Amino acid sequence: WDLRGQMLIGPYWRCYYANTQAMIDVVDSNNRDQLPIIKAELLATPSEDELKDAKLFFFENTQDQLNTLTLAQ
């Protein structure tokens, strides 16, 4: 399920969590404004019981651009 950018339905995301084995999060590494939103989402995710055993894969795209985020950021 692609849930990023659908903040209006955020409270209903848990409807998609049943039987989830992995989550993939792709971040635009050139868009620093989205970091607080992503951080809040990632911090809230482990509290969901259905996701406690799910693997998280985290990817940064646009690494070839200037002024992109570093892995530490």
PDB file of N, CA and C in Angstrom, residues 31-57:
ATOM      1  N   ASN A  31      14.620  16.764  -0.132  1.00  0.00           N
ATOM      2  CA  ASN A  31      13.481  17.493   0.428  1.00  0.00           C
ATOM      3  C   ASN A  31      13.549  17.461   1.952  1.00  0.00           C
ATOM      4  N   ARG A  32      14.230  18.417   2.528  1.00  0.00           N
ATOM      5  CA  ARG A  32      14.424  18.471   3.979  1.00  0.00           C
ATOM      6  C   ARG A  32      13.137  18.812   4.729  1.00  0.00           C
ATOM      7  N   ASP A  33      12.200  19.442   4.069  1.00  0.00           N
ATOM      8  CA  ASP A  33      10.948  19.836   4.724  1.00  0.00           C
ATOM      9  C   ASP A  33      10.115  18.640   5.169  1.00  0.00           C
ATOM     10  N   GLN A  34      10.306  17.498   4.545  1.00  0.00           N
ATOM     11  CA  GLN A  34       9.502  16.329   4.883  1.00  0.00           C
ATOM     12  C   GLN A  34      10.048  15.563   6.092  1.00  0.00           C
ATOM     13  N   LEU A  35      11.252  15.878   6.556  1.00  0.00           N
ATOM     14  CA  LEU A  35      11.865  15.117   7.647  1.00  0.00           C
ATOM     15  C   LEU A  35      11.035  15.070   8.927  1.00  0.00           C
ATOM     16  N   PRO A  36      10.477  16.184   9.404  1.00  0.00           N
ATOM     17  CA  PRO A  36       9.667  16.096  10.628  1.00  0.00           C
ATOM     18  C   PRO A  36       8.455  15.177  10.476  1.00  0.00           C
ATOM     19  N   ILE A  37       7.850  15.164   9.312  1.00  0.00           N
ATOM     20  CA  ILE A  37       6.687  14.301   9.070  1.00  0.00           C
ATOM     21  C   ILE A  37       7.112  12.840   9.070  1.00  0.00           C
ATOM     22  N   ILE A  38       8.201  12.549   8.375  1.00  0.00           N
ATOM     23  CA  ILE A  38       8.693  11.171   8.312  1.00  0.00           C
ATOM     24  C   ILE A  38       9.093  10.685   9.700  1.00  0.00           C
ATOM     25  N   LYS A  39       9.765  11.539  10.454  1.00  0.00           N
ATOM     26  CA  LYS A  39      10.179  11.161  11.809  1.00  0.00           C
ATOM     27  C   LYS A  39       8.970  10.816  12.669  1.00  0.00           C
ATOM     28  N   ALA A  40       7.947  11.642  12.616  1.00  0.00           N
ATOM     29  CA  ALA A  40       6.741  11.387  13.411  1.00  0.00           C
ATOM     30  C   ALA A  40       6.086  10.069  13.005  1.00  0.00           C
ATOM     31  N   GLU A  41       6.024   9.801  11.715  1.00  0.00           N
ATOM     32  CA  GLU A  41       5.419   8.553  11.236  1.00  0.00           C
ATOM     33  C   GLU A  41       6.216   7.341  11.697  1.00  0.00           C
ATOM     34  N   LEU A  42       7.543   7.429  11.572  1.00  0.00           N
ATOM     35  CA  LEU A  42       8.384   6.294  11.952  1.00  0.00           C
ATOM     36  C   LEU A  42       8.373   6.047  13.455  1.00  0.00           C
ATOM     37  N   LEU A  43       8.284   7.101  14.240  1.00  0.00           N
ATOM     38  CA  LEU A  43       8.229   6.926  15.693  1.00  0.00           C
ATOM     39  C   LEU A  43       6.900   6.327  16.135  1.00  0.00           C
ATOM     40  N   ALA A  44       5.840   6.608  15.412  1.00  0.00           N
ATOM     41  CA  ALA A  44       4.522   6.087  15.774  1.00  0.00           C
ATOM     42  C   ALA A  44       4.327   4.644  15.319  1.00  0.00           C
ATOM     43  N   THR A  45       5.004   4.249  14.272  1.00  0.00           N
ATOM     44  CA  THR A  45       4.797   2.926  13.681  1.00  0.00           C
ATOM     45  C   THR A  45       5.058   1.763  14.635  1.00  0.00           C
ATOM     46  N   PRO A  46       6.159   1.746  15.389  1.00  0.00           N
ATOM     47  CA  PRO A  46       6.403   0.580  16.254  1.00  0.00           C
ATOM     48  C   PRO A  46       5.343   0.361  17.325  1.00  0.00           C
ATOM     49  N   SER A  47       4.580   1.378  17.639  1.00  0.00           N
ATOM     50  CA  SER A  47       3.550   1.225  18.660  1.00  0.00           C
ATOM     51  C   SER A  47       2.337   0.452  18.142  1.00  0.00           C
ATOM     52  N   GLU A  48       2.277   0.233  16.853  1.00  0.00           N
ATOM     53  CA  GLU A  48       1.181  -0.529  16.264  1.00  0.00           C
ATOM     54  C   GLU A  48       1.468  -2.017  16.427  1.00  0.00           C
ATOM     55  N   ASP A  49       0.634  -2.717  17.144  1.00  0.00           N
ATOM     56  CA  ASP A  49       0.850  -4.131  17.442  1.00  0.00           C
ATOM     57  C   ASP A  49       0.988  -4.989  16.188  1.00  0.00           C
ATOM     58  N   GLU A  50       0.228  -4.680  15.155  1.00  0.00           N
ATOM     59  CA  GLU A  50       0.257  -5.476  13.929  1.00  0.00           C
ATOM     60  C   GLU A  50       1.591  -5.358  13.192  1.00  0.00           C
ATOM     61  N   LEU A  51       2.376  -4.320  13.506  1.00  0.00           N
ATOM     62  CA  LEU A  51       3.632  -4.082  12.794  1.00  0.00           C
ATOM     63  C   LEU A  51       4.861  -4.446  13.612  1.00  0.00           C
ATOM     64  N   LYS A  52       4.676  -5.011  14.795  1.00  0.00           N
ATOM     65  CA  LYS A  52       5.819  -5.234  15.690  1.00  0.00           C
ATOM     66  C   LYS A  52       6.866  -6.168  15.091  1.00  0.00           C
ATOM     67  N   ASP A  53       6.482  -7.091  14.226  1.00  0.00           N
ATOM     68  CA  ASP A  53       7.438  -8.015  13.611  1.00  0.00           C
ATOM     69  C   ASP A  53       7.773  -7.657  12.167  1.00  0.00           C
ATOM     70  N   ALA A  54       7.220  -6.578  11.667  1.00  0.00           N
ATOM     71  CA  ALA A  54       7.462  -6.182  10.277  1.00  0.00           C
ATOM     72  C   ALA A  54       8.862  -5.597  10.130  1.00  0.00           C
ATOM     73  N   LYS A  55       9.489  -5.899   9.030  1.00  0.00           N
ATOM     74  CA  LYS A  55      10.797  -5.340   8.697  1.00  0.00           C
ATOM     75  C   LYS A  55      10.588  -3.967   8.072  1.00  0.00           C
ATOM     76  N   LEU A  56      11.546  -3.070   8.294  1.00  0.00           N
ATOM     77  CA  LEU A  56      11.482  -1.735   7.712  1.00  0.00           C
ATOM     78  C   LEU A  56      12.661  -1.553   6.775  1.00  0.00           C
ATOM     79  N   PHE A  57      12.364  -1.247   5.523  1.00  0.00           N
ATOM     80  CA  PHE A  57      13.381  -0.940   4.538  1.00  0.00           C
ATOM     81  C   PHE A  57      13.281   0.551   4.248  1.00  0.00           C
TER      82      PHE A  57
END
